[in-house]
mmCIF file of C-alpha atoms in Angstrom:
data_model
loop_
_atom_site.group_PDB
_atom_site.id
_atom_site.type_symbol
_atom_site.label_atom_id
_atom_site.label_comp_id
_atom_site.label_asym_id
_atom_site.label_seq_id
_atom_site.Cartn_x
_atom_site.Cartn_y
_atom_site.Cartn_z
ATOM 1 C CA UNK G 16 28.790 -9.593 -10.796
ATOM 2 C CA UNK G 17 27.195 -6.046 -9.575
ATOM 3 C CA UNK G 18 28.995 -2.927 -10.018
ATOM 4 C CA UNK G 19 29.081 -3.231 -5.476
ATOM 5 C CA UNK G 20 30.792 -6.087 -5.744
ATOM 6 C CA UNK G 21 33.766 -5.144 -8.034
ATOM 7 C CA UNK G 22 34.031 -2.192 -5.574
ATOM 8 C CA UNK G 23 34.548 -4.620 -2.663
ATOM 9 C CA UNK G 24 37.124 -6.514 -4.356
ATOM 10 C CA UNK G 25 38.734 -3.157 -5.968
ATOM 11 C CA UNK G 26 39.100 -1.801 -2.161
ATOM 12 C CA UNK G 27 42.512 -4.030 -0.866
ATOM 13 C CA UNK G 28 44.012 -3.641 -4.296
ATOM 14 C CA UNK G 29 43.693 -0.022 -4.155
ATOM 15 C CA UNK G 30 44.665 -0.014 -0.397
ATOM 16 C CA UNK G 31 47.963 -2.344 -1.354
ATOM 17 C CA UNK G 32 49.083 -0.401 -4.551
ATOM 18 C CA UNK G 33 48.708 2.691 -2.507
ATOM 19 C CA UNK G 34 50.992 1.367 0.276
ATOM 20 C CA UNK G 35 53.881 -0.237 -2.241
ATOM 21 C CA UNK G 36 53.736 3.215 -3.990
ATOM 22 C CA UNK G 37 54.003 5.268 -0.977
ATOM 23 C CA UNK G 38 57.106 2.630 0.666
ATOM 24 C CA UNK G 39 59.972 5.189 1.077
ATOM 25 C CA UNK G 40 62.865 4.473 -0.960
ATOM 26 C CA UNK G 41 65.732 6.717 0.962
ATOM 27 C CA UNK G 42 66.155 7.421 4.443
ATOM 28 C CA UNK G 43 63.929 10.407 4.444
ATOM 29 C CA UNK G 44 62.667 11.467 7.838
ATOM 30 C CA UNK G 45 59.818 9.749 9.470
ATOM 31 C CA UNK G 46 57.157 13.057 9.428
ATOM 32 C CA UNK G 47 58.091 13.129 5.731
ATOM 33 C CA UNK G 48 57.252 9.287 5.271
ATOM 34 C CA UNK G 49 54.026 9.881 6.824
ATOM 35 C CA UNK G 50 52.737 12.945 4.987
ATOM 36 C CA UNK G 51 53.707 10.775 1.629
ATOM 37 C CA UNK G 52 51.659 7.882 2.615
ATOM 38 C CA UNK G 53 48.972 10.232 3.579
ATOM 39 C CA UNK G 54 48.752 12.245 0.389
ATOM 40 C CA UNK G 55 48.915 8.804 -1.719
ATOM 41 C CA UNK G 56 46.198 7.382 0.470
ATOM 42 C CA UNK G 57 43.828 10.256 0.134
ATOM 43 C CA UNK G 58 43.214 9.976 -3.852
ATOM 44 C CA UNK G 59 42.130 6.345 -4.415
ATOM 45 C CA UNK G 60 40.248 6.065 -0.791
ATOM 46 C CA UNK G 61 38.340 9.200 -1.912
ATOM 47 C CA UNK G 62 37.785 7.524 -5.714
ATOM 48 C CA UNK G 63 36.126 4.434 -3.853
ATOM 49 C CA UNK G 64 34.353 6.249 -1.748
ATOM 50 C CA UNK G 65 32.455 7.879 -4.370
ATOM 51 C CA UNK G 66 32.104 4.855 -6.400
ATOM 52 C CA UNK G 67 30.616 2.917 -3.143
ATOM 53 C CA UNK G 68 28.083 5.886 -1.959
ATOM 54 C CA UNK G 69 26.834 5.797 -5.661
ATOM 55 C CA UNK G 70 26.778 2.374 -6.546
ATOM 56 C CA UNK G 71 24.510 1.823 -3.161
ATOM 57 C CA UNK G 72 22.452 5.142 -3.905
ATOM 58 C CA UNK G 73 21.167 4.346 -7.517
ATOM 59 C CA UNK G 74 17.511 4.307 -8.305
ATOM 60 C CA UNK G 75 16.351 1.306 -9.079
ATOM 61 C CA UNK G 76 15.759 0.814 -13.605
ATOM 62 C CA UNK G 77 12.446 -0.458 -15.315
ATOM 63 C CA UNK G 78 14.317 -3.470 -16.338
ATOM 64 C CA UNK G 79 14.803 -4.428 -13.066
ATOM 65 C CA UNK G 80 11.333 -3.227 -11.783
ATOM 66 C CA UNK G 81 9.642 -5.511 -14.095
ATOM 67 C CA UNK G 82 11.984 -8.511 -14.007
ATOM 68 C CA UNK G 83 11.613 -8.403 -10.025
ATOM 69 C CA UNK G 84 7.483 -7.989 -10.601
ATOM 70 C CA UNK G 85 7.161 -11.053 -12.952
ATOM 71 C CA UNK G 86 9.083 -13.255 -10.800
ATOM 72 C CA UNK G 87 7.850 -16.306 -8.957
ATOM 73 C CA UNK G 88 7.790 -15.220 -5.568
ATOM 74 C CA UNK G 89 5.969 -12.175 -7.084
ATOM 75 C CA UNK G 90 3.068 -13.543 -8.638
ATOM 76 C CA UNK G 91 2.400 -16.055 -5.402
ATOM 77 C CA UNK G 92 2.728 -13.280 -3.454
ATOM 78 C CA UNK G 93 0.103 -11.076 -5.939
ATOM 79 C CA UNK G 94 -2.353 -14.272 -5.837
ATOM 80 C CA UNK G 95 -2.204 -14.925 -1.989
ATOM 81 C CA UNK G 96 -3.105 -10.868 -1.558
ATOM 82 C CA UNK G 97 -6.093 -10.966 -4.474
ATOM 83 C CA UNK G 98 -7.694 -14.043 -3.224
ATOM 84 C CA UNK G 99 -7.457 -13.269 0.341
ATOM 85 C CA UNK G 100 -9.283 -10.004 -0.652
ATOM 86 C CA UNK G 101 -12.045 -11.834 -2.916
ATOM 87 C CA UNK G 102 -12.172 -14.213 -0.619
ATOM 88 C CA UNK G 103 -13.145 -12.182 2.218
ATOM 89 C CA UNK G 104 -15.825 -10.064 -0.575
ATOM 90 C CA UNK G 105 -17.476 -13.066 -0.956
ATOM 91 C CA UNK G 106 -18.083 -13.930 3.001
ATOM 92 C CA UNK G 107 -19.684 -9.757 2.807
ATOM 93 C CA UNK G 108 -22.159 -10.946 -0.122
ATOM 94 C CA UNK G 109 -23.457 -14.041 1.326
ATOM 95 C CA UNK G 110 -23.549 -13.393 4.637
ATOM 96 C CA UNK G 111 -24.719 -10.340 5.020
ATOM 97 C CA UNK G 112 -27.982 -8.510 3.471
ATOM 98 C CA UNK G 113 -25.803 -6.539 1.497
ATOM 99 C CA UNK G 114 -25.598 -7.096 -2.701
ATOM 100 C CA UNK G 115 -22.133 -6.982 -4.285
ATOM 101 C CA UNK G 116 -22.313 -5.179 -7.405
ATOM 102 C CA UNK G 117 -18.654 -4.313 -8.335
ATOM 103 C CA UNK G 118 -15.076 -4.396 -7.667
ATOM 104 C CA UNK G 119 -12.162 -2.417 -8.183
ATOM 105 C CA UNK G 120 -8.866 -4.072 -7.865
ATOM 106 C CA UNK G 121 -5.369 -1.893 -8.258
ATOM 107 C CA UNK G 122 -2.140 -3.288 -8.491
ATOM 108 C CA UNK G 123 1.382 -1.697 -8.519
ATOM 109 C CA UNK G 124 4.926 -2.001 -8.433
ATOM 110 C CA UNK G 125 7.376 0.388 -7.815
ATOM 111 C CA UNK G 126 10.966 0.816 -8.213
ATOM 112 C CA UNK G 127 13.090 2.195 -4.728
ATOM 113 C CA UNK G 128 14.323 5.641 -5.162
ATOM 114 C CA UNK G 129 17.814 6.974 -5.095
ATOM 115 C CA UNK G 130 19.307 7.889 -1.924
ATOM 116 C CA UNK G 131 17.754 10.223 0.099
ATOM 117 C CA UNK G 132 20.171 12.467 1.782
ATOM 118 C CA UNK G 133 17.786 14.981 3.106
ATOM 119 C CA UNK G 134 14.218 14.348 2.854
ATOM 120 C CA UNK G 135 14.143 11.111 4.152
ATOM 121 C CA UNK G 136 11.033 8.948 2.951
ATOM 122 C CA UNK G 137 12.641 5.251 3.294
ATOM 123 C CA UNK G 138 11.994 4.441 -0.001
ATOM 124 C CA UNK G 139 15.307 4.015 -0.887
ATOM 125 C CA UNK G 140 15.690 1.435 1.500
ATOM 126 C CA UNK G 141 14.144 -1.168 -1.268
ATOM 127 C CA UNK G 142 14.365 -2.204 -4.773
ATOM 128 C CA UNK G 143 10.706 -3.033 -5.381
ATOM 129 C CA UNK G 144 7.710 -2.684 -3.460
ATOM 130 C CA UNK G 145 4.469 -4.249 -5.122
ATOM 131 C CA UNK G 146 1.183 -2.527 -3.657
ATOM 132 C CA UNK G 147 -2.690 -3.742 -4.076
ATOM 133 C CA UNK G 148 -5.946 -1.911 -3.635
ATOM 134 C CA UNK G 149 -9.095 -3.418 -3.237
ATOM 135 C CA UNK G 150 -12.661 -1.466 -3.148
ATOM 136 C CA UNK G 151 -15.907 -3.417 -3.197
ATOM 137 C CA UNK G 152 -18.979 -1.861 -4.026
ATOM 138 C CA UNK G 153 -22.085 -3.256 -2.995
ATOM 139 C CA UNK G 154 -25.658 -2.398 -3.446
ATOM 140 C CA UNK G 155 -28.718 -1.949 -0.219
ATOM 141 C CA UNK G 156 -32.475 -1.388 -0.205
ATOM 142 C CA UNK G 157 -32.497 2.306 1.340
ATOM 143 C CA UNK G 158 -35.413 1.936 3.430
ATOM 144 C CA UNK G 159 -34.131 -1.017 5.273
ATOM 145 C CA UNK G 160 -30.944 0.657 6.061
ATOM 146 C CA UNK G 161 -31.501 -0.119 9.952
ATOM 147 C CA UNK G 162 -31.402 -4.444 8.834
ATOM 148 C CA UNK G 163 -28.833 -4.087 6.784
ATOM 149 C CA UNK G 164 -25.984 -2.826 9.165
ATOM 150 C CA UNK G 165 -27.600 -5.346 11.767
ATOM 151 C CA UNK G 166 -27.021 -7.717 9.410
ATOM 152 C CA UNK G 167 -23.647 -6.968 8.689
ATOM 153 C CA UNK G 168 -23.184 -7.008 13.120
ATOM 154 C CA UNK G 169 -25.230 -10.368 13.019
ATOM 155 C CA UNK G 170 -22.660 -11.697 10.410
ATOM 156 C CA UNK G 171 -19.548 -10.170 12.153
ATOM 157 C CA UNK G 172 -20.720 -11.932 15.423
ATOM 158 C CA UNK G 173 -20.128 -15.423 14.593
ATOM 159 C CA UNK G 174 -16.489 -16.795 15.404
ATOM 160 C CA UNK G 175 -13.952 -16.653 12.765
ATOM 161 C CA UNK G 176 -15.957 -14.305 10.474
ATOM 162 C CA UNK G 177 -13.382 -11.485 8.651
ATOM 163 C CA UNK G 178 -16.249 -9.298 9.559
ATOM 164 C CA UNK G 179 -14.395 -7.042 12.055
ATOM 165 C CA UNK G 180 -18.553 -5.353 13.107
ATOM 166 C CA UNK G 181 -20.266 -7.178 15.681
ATOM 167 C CA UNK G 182 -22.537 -6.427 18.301
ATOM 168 C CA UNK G 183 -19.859 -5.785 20.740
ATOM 169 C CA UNK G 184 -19.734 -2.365 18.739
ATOM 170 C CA UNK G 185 -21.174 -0.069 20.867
ATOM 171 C CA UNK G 186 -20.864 2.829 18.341
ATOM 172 C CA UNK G 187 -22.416 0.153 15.601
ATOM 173 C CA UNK G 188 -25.313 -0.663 17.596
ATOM 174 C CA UNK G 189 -25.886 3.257 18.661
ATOM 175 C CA UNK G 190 -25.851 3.488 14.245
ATOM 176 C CA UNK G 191 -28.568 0.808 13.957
ATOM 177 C CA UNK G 192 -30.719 2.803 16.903
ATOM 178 C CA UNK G 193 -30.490 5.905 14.684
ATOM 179 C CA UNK G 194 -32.108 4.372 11.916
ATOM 180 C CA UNK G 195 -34.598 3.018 13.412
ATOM 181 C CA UNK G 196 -35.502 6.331 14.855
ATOM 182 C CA UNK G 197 -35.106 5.102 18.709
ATOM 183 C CA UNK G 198 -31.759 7.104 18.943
ATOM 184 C CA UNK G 199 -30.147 11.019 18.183
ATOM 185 C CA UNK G 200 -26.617 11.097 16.121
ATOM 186 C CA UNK G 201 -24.425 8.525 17.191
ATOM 187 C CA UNK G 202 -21.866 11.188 17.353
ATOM 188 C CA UNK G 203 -23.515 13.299 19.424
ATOM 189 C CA UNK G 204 -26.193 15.750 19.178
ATOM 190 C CA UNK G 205 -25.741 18.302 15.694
ATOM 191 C CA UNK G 206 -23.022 15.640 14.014
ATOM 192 C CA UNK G 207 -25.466 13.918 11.350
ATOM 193 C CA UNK G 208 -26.108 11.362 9.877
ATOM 194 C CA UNK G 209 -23.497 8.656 9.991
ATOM 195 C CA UNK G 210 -21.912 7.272 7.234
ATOM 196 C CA UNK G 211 -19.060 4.518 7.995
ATOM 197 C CA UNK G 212 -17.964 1.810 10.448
ATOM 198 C CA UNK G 213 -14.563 1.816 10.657
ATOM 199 C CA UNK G 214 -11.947 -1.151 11.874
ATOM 200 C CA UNK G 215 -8.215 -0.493 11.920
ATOM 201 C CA UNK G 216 -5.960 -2.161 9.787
ATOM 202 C CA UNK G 217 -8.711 -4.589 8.721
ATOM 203 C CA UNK G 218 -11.952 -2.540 6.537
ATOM 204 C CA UNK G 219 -13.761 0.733 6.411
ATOM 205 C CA UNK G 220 -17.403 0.799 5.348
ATOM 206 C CA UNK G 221 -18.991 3.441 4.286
ATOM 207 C CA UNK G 222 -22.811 4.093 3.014
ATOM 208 C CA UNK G 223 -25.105 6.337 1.043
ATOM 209 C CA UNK G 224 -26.641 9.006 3.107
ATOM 210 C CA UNK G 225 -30.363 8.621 3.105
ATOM 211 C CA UNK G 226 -31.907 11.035 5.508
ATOM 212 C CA UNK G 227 -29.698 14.146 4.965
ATOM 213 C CA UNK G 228 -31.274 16.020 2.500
ATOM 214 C CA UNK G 229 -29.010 19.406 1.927
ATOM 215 C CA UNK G 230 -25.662 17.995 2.486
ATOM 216 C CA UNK G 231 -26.456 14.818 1.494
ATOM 217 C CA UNK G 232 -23.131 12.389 0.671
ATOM 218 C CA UNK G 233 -23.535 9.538 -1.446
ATOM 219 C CA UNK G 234 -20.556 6.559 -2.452
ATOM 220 C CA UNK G 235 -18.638 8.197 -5.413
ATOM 221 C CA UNK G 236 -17.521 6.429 -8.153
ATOM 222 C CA UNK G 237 -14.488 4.888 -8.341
ATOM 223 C CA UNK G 238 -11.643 6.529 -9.970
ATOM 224 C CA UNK G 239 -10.487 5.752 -13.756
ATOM 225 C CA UNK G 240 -7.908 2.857 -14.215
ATOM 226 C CA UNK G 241 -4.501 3.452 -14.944
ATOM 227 C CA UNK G 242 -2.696 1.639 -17.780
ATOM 228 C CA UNK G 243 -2.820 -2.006 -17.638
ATOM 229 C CA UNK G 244 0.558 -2.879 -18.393
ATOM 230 C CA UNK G 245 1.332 -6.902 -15.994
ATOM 231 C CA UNK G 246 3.010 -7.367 -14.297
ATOM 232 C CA UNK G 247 4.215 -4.261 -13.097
ATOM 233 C CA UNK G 248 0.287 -2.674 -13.283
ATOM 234 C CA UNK G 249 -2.765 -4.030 -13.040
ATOM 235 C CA UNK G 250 -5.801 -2.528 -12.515
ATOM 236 C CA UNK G 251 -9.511 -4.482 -12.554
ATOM 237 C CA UNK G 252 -12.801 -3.047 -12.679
ATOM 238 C CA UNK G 253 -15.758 -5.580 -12.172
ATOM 239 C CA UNK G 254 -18.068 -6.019 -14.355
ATOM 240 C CA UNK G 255 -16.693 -3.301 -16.657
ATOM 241 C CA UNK G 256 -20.416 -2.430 -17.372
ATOM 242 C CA UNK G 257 -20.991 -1.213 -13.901
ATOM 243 C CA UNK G 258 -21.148 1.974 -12.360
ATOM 244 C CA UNK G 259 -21.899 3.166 -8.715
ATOM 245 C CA UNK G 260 -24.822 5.165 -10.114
ATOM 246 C CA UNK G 261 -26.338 2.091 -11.865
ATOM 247 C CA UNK G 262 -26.333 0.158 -8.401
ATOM 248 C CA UNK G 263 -27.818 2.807 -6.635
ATOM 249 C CA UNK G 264 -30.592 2.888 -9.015
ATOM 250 C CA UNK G 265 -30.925 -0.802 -8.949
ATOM 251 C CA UNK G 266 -31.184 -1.347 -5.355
ATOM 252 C CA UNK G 267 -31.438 1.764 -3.838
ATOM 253 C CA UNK G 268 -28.415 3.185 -2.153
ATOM 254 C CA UNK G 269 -24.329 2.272 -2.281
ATOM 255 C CA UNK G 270 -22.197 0.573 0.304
ATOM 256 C CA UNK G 271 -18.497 0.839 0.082
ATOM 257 C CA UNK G 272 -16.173 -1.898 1.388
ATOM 258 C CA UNK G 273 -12.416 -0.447 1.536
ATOM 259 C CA UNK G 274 -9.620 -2.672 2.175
ATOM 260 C CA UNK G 275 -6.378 -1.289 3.937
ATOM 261 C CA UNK G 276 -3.611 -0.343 1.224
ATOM 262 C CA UNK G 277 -1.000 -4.164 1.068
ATOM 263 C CA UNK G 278 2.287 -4.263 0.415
ATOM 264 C CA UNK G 279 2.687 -7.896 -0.542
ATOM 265 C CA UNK G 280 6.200 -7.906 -1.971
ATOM 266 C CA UNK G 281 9.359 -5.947 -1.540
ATOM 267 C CA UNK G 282 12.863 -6.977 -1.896
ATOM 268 C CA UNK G 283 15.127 -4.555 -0.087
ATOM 269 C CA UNK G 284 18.052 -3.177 -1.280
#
């Protein structure tokens, strides 16, 4: 039984052995009586008090953290979120003209925090929240840059696609124009050369810059993995042999595929 239950069941003990012990054995007066009850009250209301605020305001242990990760409704949850992810990769590399060359696949759990009194961030609201990051890295012939985001609105046009870029886009179709030289800076005039389509809540993609030539910014590589240690991390890196600098000298120039951060399990508190 947890330490919040015994608490519970401790509270009309406490409340009854307070009132037998503060039951006035002589005729005292009534104000007397009162004051009694009120100073016998005070001590074992305040003791469960205390025990309550920090029996609901512990952080949560690694035990529990990793018992919670490996659990059932955990690891369906972690598969539905990695193969909705590859899933929707795969749809990138076959229908589009774009060549996936890597992925990069993070995977946490965390443990809720102990209450917050002040600084208030909610996660103490929840014993474990399990978190997944997914980063595809794919690889484009740099002087066809113009096709290949066309291609990506050509794919995003047909119904059902998880493409979120169609041709309906305006701002997409004003990048395509720019790289075929038949429009200025999608931006506006001074801003550059562009370098992502992004969807809310759905995918960013960004590119390899490939007429900028003093500032230009090019897909960095992907940042080292932390500890693999399942269930309560993961982290997955694609072919292992593969670096952002070998695609880009395989094919040309980097696209980057970034899914929204997914928090696919939590039990609250």
């Amino acid at each position: 039984m947890t330490t919040t239950s015994w608490i519970v069941m401790l509270v009309p003990a406490v409340l009854l052995a307070s009132a037998v012990a503060a039951w006035p054995g002589s005729s005292a007066p009534r104000q007397q009586q009162r004051s009694r009850i009120r100073r016998v009250l005070f001590l074992p209301l305040s003791v469960v008090l205390v025990l309550a605020l920090a029996a609901c305001g512990r952080a949560t242990s690694e035990k529990t953290v990793r018992r919670l990760a490996g659990s059932p409704e955990a690891v369906k949850a972690r598969q539905e979120a990695e193969s909705a992810s590859r899933d929707t990769i795969a749809v990138w590399d076959t229908d589009t003209p774009l060549t996936l060359g890597l992925v990069v696949l993070e995977d946490a759990c965390a443990g809720g925090q102990a209450k917050e009194w002040f600084f208030q961030t909610g996660d103490d609201r929840y014993k474990i929240r399990c978190t997944m990051y997914v980063t595809a890295y794919f690889g484009a012939d740099l002087r066809r840059v113009a096709d290949t985001v066309d291609g990506v609105l050509t794919a995003g046009d047909r119904t059902g696609s998880p493409i979120p870029f169609g041709h309906d886009f305006q701002y997409a179709r004003t990048v395509v124009d720019y790289y075929r030289g038949k429009a200025g800076d999608p931006q506006g005039p001074g801003t550059g050369e562009p370098k992502e389509l992004f969807s809310a809540g759905t995918i960013t993609l960004n590119w390899d810059q490939v007429r900028t030539t003093d500032t230009r910014e090019l897909i960095e590589e992907p940042r080292p993995c932390t500890p693999h240690d399942p269930p309560v991390r993961r982290c997955l890196h694609e072919p292992t042999s593969t670096s952002v600098a070998d695609l880009r000298r395989e094919y040309g120039m980097v696209f980057k595929l970034t899914f929204p951060t997914k928090d696919y399990f939590t039990v609250w508190k």
